[in-house]
Coordinates of N, CA, C and O in Angstrom, one line a residue:
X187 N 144.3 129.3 100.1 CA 142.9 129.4 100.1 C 142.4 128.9 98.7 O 141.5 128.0 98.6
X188 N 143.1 129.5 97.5 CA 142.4 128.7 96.2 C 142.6 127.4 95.9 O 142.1 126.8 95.0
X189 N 143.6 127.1 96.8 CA 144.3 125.6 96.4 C 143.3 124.8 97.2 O 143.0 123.6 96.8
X190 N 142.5 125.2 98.5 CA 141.5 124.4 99.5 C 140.3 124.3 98.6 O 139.6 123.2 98.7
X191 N 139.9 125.8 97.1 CA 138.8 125.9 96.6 C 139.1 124.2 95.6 O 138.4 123.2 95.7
X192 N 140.0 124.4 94.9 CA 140.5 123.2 93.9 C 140.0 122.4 94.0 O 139.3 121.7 93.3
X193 N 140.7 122.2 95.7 CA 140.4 120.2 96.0 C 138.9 120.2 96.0 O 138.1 119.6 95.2
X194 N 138.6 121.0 96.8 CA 136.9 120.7 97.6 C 136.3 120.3 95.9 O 135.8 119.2 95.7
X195 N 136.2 121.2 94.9 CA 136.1 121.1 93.7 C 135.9 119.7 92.6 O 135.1 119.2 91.8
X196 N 137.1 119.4 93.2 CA 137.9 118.1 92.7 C 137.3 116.9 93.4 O 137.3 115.9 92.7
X197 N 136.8 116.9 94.6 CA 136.7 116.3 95.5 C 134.8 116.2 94.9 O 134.4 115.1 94.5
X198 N 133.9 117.2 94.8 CA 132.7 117.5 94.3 C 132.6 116.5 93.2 O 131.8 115.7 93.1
X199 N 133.7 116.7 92.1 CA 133.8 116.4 90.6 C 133.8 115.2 90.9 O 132.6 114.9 90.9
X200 N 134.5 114.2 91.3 CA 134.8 112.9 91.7 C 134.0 112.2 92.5 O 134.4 111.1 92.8
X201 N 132.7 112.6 93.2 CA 131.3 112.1 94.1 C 130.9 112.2 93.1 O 130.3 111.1 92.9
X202 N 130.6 113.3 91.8 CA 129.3 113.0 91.0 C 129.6 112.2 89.8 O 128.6 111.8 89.1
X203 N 130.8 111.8 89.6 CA 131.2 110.8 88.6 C 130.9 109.6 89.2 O 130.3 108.7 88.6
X204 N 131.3 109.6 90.4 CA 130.7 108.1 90.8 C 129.8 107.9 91.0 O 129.2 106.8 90.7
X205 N 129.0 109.3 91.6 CA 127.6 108.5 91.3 C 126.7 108.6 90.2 O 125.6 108.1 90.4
X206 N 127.1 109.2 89.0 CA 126.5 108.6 87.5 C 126.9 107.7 86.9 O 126.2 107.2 86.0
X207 N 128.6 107.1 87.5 CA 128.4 105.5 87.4 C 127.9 104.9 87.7 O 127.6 104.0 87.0
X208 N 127.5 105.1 89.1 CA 126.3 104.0 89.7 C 125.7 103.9 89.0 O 125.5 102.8 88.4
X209 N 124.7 105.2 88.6 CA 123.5 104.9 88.4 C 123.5 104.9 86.5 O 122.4 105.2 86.0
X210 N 124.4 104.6 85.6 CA 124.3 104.1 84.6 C 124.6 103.0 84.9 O 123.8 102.4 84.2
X211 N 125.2 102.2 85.3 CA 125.3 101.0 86.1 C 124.3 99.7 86.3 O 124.2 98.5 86.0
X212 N 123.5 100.6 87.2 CA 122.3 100.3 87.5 C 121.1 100.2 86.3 O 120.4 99.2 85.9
X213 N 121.1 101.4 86.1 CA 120.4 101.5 84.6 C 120.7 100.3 83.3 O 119.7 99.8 82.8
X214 N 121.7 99.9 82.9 CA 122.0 98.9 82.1 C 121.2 97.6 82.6 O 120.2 97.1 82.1
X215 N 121.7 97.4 83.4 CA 121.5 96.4 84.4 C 119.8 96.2 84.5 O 119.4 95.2 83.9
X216 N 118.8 97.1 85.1 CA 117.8 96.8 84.7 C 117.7 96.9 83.6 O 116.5 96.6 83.6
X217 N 117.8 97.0 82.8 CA 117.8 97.4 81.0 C 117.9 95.4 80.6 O 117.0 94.7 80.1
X218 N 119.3 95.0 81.1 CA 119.3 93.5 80.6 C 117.9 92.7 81.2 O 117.1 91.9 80.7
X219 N 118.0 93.4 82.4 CA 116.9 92.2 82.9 C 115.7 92.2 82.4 O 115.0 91.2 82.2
X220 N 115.3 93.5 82.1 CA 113.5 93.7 81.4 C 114.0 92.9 80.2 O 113.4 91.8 80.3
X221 N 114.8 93.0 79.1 CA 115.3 91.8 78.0 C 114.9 91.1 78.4 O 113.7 90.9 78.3
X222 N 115.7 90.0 79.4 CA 115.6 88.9 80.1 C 114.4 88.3 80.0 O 114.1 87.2 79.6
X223 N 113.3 89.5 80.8 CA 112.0 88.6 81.1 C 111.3 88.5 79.9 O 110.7 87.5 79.5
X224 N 111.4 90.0 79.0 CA 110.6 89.3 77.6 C 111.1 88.8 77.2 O 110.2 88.0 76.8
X225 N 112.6 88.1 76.6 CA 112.7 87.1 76.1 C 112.3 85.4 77.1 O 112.3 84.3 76.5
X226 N 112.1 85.4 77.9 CA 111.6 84.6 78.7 C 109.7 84.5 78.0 O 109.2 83.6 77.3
X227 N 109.2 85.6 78.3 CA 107.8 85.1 77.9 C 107.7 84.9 76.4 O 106.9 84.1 76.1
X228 N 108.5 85.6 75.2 CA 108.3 85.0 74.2 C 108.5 83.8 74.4 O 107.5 83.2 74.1
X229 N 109.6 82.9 75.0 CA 109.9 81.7 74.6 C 108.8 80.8 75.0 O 108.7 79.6 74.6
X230 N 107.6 81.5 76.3 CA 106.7 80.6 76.4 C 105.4 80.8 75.7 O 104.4 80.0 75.8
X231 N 105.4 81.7 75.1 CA 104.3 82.1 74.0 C 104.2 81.0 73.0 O 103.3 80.2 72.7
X232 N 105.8 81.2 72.5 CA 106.3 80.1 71.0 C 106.0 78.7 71.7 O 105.2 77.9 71.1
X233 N 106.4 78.5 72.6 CA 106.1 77.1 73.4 C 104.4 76.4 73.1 O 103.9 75.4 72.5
X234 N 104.1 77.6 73.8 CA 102.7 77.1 73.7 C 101.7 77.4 72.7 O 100.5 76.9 72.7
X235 N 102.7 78.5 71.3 CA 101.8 78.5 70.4 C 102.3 76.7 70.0 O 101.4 75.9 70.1
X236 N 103.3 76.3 69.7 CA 103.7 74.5 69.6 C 103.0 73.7 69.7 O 102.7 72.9 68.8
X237 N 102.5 74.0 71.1 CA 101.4 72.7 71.6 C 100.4 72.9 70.9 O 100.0 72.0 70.2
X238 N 99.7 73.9 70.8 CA 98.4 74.4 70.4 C 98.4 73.8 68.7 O 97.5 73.1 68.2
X239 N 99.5 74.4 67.8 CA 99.4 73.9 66.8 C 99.7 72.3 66.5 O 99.1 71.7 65.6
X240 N 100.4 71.8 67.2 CA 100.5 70.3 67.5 C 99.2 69.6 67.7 O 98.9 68.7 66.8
X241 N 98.6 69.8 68.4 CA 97.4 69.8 69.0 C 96.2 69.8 68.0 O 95.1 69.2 68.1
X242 N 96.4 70.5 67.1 CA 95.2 70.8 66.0 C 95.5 70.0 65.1 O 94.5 69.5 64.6
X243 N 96.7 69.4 64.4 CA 97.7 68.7 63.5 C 97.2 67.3 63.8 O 97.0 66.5 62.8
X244 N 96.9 66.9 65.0 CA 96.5 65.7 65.3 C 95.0 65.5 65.5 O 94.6 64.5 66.1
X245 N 94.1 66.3 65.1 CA 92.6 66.4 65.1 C 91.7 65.6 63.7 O 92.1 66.0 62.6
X246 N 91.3 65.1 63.6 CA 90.7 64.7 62.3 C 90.0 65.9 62.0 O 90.1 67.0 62.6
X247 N 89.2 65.6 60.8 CA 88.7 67.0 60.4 C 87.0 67.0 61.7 O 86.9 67.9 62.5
X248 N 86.1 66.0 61.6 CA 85.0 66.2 62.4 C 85.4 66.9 63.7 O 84.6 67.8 64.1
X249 N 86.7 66.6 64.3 CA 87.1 66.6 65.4 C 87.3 68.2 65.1 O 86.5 68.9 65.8
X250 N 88.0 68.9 64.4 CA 88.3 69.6 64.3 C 87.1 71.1 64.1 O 87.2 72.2 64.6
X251 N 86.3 70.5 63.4 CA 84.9 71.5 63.2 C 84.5 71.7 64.2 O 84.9 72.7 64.7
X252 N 83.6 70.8 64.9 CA 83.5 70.7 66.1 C 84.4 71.6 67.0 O 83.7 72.4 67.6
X253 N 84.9 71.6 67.1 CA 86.5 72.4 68.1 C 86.4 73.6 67.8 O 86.4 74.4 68.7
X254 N 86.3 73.9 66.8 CA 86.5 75.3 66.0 C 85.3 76.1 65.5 O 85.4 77.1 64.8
X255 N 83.8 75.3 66.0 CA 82.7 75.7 65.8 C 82.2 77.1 66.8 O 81.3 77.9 66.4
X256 N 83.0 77.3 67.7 CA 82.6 78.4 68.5 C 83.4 79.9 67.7 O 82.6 80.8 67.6
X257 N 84.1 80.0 67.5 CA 85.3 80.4 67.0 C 85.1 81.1 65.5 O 85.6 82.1 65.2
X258 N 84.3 80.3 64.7 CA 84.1 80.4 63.5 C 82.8 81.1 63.1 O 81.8 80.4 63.3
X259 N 82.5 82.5 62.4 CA 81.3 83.0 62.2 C 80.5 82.3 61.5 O 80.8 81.8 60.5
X260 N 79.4 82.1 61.9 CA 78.6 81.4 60.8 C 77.9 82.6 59.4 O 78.0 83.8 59.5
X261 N 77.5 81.7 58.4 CA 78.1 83.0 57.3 C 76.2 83.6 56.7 O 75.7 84.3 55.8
X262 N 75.7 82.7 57.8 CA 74.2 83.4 57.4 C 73.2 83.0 55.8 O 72.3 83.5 55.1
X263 N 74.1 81.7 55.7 CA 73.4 80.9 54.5 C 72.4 79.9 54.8 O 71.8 79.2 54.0

């Protein structure tokens, strides 16, 4: 009879190991992928801060006032 308690025991101990491997498992696992995507959207942040600064690099200055006229407080002089 205590030797049936053991196993069943043993048998208990060894379902919940596996399934807190699963689920650290799992857990990592989403863990990389949330990484994944933010490093995904920084890279399109940096991308497009790029163009944007590119973009202004090639503006003359008129061009550039103009562009930046909305943007810019006027200073009440």
């Amino acid at each position: 009879m205590f030797m049936r308690i053991k196993l069943f025991f043993a048998a208990v101990g060894a379902f919940m190991l596996m399934v807190l491997t699963t689920w650290l498992s799992l857990k990592r696992a989403a863990d990389a992928n949330e990484k994944a995507k933010a490093a995904t959207g920084r890279i399109g942040a940096m991308k497009q801060a790029e163009e944007i600064e590119n973009e202004v690099e090639a503006l003359d200055v008129d061009a550039l006032k103009r562009r930046s006229a909305k943007w810019v407080r006027e200073t009440g002089q």
